[in-house]
PDB file of C-alpha atoms and ligand atoms in Angstrom:
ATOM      1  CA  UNK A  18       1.754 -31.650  12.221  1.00  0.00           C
ATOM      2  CA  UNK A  19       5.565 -31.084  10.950  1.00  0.00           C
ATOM      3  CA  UNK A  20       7.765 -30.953  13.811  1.00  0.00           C
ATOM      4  CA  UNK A  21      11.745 -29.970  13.089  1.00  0.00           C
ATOM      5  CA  UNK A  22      14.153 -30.167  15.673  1.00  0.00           C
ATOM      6  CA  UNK A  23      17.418 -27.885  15.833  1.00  0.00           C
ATOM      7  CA  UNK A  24      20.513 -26.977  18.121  1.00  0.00           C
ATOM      8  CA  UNK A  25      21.086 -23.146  18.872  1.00  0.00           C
ATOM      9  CA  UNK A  26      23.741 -21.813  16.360  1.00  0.00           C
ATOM     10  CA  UNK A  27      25.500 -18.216  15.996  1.00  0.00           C
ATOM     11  CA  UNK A  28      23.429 -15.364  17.260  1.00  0.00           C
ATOM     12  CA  UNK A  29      23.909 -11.773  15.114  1.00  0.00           C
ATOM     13  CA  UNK A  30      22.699  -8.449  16.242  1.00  0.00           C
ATOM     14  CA  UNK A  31      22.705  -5.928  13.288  1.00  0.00           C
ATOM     15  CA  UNK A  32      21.976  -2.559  12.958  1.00  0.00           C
ATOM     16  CA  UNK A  33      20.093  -2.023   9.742  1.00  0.00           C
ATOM     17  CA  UNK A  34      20.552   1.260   7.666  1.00  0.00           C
ATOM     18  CA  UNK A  35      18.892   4.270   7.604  1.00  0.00           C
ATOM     19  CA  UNK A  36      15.977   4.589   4.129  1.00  0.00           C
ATOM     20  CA  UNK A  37      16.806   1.295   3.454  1.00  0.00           C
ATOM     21  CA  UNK A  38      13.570  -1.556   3.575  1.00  0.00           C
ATOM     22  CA  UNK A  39      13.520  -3.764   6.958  1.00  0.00           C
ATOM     23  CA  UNK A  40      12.459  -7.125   5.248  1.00  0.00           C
ATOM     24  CA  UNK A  41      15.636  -6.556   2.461  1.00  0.00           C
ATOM     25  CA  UNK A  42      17.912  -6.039   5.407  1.00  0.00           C
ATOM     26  CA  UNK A  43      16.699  -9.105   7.580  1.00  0.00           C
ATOM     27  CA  UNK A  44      17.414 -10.920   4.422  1.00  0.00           C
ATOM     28  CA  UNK A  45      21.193  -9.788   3.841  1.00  0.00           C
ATOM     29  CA  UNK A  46      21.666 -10.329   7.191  1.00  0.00           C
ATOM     30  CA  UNK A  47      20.861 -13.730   7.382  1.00  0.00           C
ATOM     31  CA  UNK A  48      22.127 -14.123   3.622  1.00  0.00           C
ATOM     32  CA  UNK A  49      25.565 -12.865   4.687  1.00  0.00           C
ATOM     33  CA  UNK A  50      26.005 -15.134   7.973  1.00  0.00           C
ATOM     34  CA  UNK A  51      24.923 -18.277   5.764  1.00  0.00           C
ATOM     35  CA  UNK A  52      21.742 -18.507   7.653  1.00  0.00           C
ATOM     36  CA  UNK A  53      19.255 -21.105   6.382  1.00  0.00           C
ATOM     37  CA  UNK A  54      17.055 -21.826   8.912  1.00  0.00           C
ATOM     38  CA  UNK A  55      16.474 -19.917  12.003  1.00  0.00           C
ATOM     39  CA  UNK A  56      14.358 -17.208  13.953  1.00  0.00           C
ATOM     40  CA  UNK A  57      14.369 -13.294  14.044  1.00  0.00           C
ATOM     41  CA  UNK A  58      13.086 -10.707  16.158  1.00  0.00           C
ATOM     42  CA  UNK A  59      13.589  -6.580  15.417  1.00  0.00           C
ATOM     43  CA  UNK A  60      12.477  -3.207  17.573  1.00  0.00           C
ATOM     44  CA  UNK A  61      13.107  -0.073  16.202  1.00  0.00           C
ATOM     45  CA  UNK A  62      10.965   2.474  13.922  1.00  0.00           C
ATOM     46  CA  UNK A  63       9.739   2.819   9.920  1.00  0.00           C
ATOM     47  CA  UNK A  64       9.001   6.172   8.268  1.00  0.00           C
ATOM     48  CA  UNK A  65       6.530   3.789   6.130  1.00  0.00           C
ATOM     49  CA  UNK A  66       5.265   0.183   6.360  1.00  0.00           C
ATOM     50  CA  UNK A  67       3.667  -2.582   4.091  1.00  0.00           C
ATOM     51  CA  UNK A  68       1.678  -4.823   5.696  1.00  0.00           C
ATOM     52  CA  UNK A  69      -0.478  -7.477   4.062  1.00  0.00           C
ATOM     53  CA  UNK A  70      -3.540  -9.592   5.439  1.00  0.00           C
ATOM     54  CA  UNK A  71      -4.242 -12.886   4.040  1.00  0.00           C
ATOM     55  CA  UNK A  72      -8.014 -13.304   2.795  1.00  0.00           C
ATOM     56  CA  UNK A  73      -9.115 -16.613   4.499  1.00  0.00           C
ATOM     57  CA  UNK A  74     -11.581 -17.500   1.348  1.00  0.00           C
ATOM     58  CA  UNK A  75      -9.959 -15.761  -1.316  1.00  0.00           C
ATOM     59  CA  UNK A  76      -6.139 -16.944  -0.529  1.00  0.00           C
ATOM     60  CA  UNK A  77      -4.861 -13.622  -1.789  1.00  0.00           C
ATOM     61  CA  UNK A  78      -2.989 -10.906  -0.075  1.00  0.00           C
ATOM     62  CA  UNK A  79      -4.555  -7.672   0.415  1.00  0.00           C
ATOM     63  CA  UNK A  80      -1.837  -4.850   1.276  1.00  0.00           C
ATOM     64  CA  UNK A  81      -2.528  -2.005   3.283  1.00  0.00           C
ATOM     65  CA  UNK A  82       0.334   0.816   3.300  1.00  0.00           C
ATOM     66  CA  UNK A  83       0.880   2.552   6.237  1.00  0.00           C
ATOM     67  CA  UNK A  84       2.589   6.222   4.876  1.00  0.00           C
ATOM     68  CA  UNK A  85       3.474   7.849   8.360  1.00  0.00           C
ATOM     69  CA  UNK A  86       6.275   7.417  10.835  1.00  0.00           C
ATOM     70  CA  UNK A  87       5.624   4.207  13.375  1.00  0.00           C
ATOM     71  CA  UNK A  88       7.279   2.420  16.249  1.00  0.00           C
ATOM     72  CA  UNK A  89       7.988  -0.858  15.520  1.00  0.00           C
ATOM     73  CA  UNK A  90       6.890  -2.121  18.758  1.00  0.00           C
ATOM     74  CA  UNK A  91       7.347  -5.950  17.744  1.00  0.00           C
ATOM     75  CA  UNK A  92       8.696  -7.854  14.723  1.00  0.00           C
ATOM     76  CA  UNK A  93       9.663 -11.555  14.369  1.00  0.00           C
ATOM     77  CA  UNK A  94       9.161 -14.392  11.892  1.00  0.00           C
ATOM     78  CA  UNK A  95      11.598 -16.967  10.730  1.00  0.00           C
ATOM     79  CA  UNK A  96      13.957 -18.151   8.257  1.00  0.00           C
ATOM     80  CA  UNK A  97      13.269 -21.344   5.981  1.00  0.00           C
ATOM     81  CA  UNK A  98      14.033 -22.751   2.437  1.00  0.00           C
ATOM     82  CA  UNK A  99      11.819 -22.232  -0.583  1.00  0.00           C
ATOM     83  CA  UNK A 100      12.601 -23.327  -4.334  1.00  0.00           C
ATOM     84  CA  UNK A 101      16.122 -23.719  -2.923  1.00  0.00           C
ATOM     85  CA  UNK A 102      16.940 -20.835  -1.445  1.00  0.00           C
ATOM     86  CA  UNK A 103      16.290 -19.001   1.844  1.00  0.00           C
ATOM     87  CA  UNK A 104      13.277 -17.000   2.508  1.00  0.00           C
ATOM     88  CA  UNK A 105      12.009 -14.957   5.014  1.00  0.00           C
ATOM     89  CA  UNK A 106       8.647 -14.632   6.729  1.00  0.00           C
ATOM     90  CA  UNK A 107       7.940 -11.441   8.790  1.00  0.00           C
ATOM     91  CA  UNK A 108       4.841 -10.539  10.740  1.00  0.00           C
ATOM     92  CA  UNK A 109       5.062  -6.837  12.455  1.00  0.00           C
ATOM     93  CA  UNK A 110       2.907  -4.948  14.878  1.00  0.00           C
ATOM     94  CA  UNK A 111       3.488  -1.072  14.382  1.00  0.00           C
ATOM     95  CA  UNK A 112       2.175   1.742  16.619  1.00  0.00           C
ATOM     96  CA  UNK A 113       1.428   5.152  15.476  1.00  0.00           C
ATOM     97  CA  UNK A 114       1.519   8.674  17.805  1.00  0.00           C
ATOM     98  CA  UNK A 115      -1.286   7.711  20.367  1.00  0.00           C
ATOM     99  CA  UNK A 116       0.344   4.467  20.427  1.00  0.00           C
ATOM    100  CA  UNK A 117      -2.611   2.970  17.996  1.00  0.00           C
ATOM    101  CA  UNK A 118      -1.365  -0.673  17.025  1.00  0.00           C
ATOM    102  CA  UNK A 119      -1.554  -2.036  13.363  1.00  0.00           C
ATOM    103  CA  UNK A 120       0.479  -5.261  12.057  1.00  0.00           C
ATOM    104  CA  UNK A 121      -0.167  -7.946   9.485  1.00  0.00           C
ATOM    105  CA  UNK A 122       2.643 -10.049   7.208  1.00  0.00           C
ATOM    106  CA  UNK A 123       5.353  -7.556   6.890  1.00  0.00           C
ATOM    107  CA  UNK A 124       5.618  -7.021   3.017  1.00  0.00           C
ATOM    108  CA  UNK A 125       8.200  -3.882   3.135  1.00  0.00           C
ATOM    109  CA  UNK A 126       9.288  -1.045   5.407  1.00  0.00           C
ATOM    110  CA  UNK A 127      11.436   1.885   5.354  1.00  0.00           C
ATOM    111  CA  UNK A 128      13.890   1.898   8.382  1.00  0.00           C
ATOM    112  CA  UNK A 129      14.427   5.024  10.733  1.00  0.00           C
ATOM    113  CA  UNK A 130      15.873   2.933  12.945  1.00  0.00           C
ATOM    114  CA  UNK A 131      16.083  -0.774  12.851  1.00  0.00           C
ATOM    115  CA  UNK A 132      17.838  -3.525  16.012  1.00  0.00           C
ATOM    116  CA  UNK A 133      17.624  -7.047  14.299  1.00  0.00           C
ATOM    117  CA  UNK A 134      18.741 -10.420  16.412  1.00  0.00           C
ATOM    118  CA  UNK A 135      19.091 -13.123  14.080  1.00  0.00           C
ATOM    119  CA  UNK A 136      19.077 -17.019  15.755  1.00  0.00           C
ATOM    120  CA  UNK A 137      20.941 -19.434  13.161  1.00  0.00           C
ATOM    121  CA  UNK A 138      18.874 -23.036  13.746  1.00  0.00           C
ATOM    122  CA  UNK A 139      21.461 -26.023  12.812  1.00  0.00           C
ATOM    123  CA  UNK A 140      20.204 -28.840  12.298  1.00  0.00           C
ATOM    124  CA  UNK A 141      18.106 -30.379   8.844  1.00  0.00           C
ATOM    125  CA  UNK A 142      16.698 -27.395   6.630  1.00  0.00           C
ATOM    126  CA  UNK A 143      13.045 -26.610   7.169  1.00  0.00           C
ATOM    127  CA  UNK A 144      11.656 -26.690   3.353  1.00  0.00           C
ATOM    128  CA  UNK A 145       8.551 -24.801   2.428  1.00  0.00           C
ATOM    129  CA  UNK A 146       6.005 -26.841   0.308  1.00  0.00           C
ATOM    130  CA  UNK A 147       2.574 -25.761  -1.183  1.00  0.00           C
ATOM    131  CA  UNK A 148      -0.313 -26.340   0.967  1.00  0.00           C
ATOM    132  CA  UNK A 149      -3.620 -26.814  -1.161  1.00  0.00           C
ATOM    133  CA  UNK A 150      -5.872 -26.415   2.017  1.00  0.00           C
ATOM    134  CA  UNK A 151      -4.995 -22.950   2.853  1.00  0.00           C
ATOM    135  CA  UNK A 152      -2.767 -22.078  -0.706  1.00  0.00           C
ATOM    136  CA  UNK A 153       0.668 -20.877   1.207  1.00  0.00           C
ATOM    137  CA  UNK A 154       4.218 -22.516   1.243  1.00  0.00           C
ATOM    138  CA  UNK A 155       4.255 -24.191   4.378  1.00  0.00           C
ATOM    139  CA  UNK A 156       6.537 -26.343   6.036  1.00  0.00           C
ATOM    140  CA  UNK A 157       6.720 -29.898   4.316  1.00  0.00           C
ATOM    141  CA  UNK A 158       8.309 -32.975   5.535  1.00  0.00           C
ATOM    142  CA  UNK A 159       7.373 -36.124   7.001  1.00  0.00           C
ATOM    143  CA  UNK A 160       3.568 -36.039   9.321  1.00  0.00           C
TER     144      UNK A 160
HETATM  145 ZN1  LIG B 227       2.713 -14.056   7.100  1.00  0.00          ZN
END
């Protein structure tokens, strides 16, 4: 187990634009504020979604596109450093018209409407390392 411990920093609430892609925005947002490590969580709705699922045996991605308008009825992930710089992971659950859920690792979405709360983490930076057992960048550090 890797454990990191943080204090509570600066909080921002953004308003992403219009056509423009949800994970992209999330990033400038926390890009802009200086935000290395932290914690997100959005609301709002996409016109169209990426979402990818992570094959267990294969350790590849699989993407499935979701072309149609959808709430997004729950999005979070979290903010840590890779080859030096920040990077974002973003899980999303998306509902369609009969309120049908669908979700996965967020890979790209086009906003309709987009609330993001971003939760700066101070503290030492959380540094993503390759993990032979399941192939991913996971957190590294001391066990
Ligand atoms: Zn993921």
């Amino acid at each position: 187990m890797h454990v990191g411990r943080f204090e509570r920093g600066k909080v921002i609430m953004a308003r992403l634009d219009y056509g423009t892609d949800i994970v992209e925005g999330i990033c400038e947002v926390a890009r802009s504020a200086g935000i290395k490590t932290g914690v997100f969580s959005a609301i709002g709705a996409l016109q169209r979604a990426e979402v990818g699922y992570y094959d267990q045996e294969t350790h590849e991605y699989h993407g499935n596109v979701i072309d149609q308008p959808m709430e997004l009825v729950s999005c979070s992930g979290n903010i840590s450093i890779r080859d030096g710089t920040p990077l974002i992971h973003v899980h999303a659950a998306l509902a369609d018209r009969d309120g049908t859920l669908v979700g996965g690792h967020l890979q790209s979405g086009t906003i309709f409407a987009a609330e993001v709360c971003v939760q700066d983490l101070e503290g030492d930076f959380l540094v993503r390392e390759h993990d032979p057992t399941t192939d991913l960048f996971l957190w590294g550090g001391p066990d």
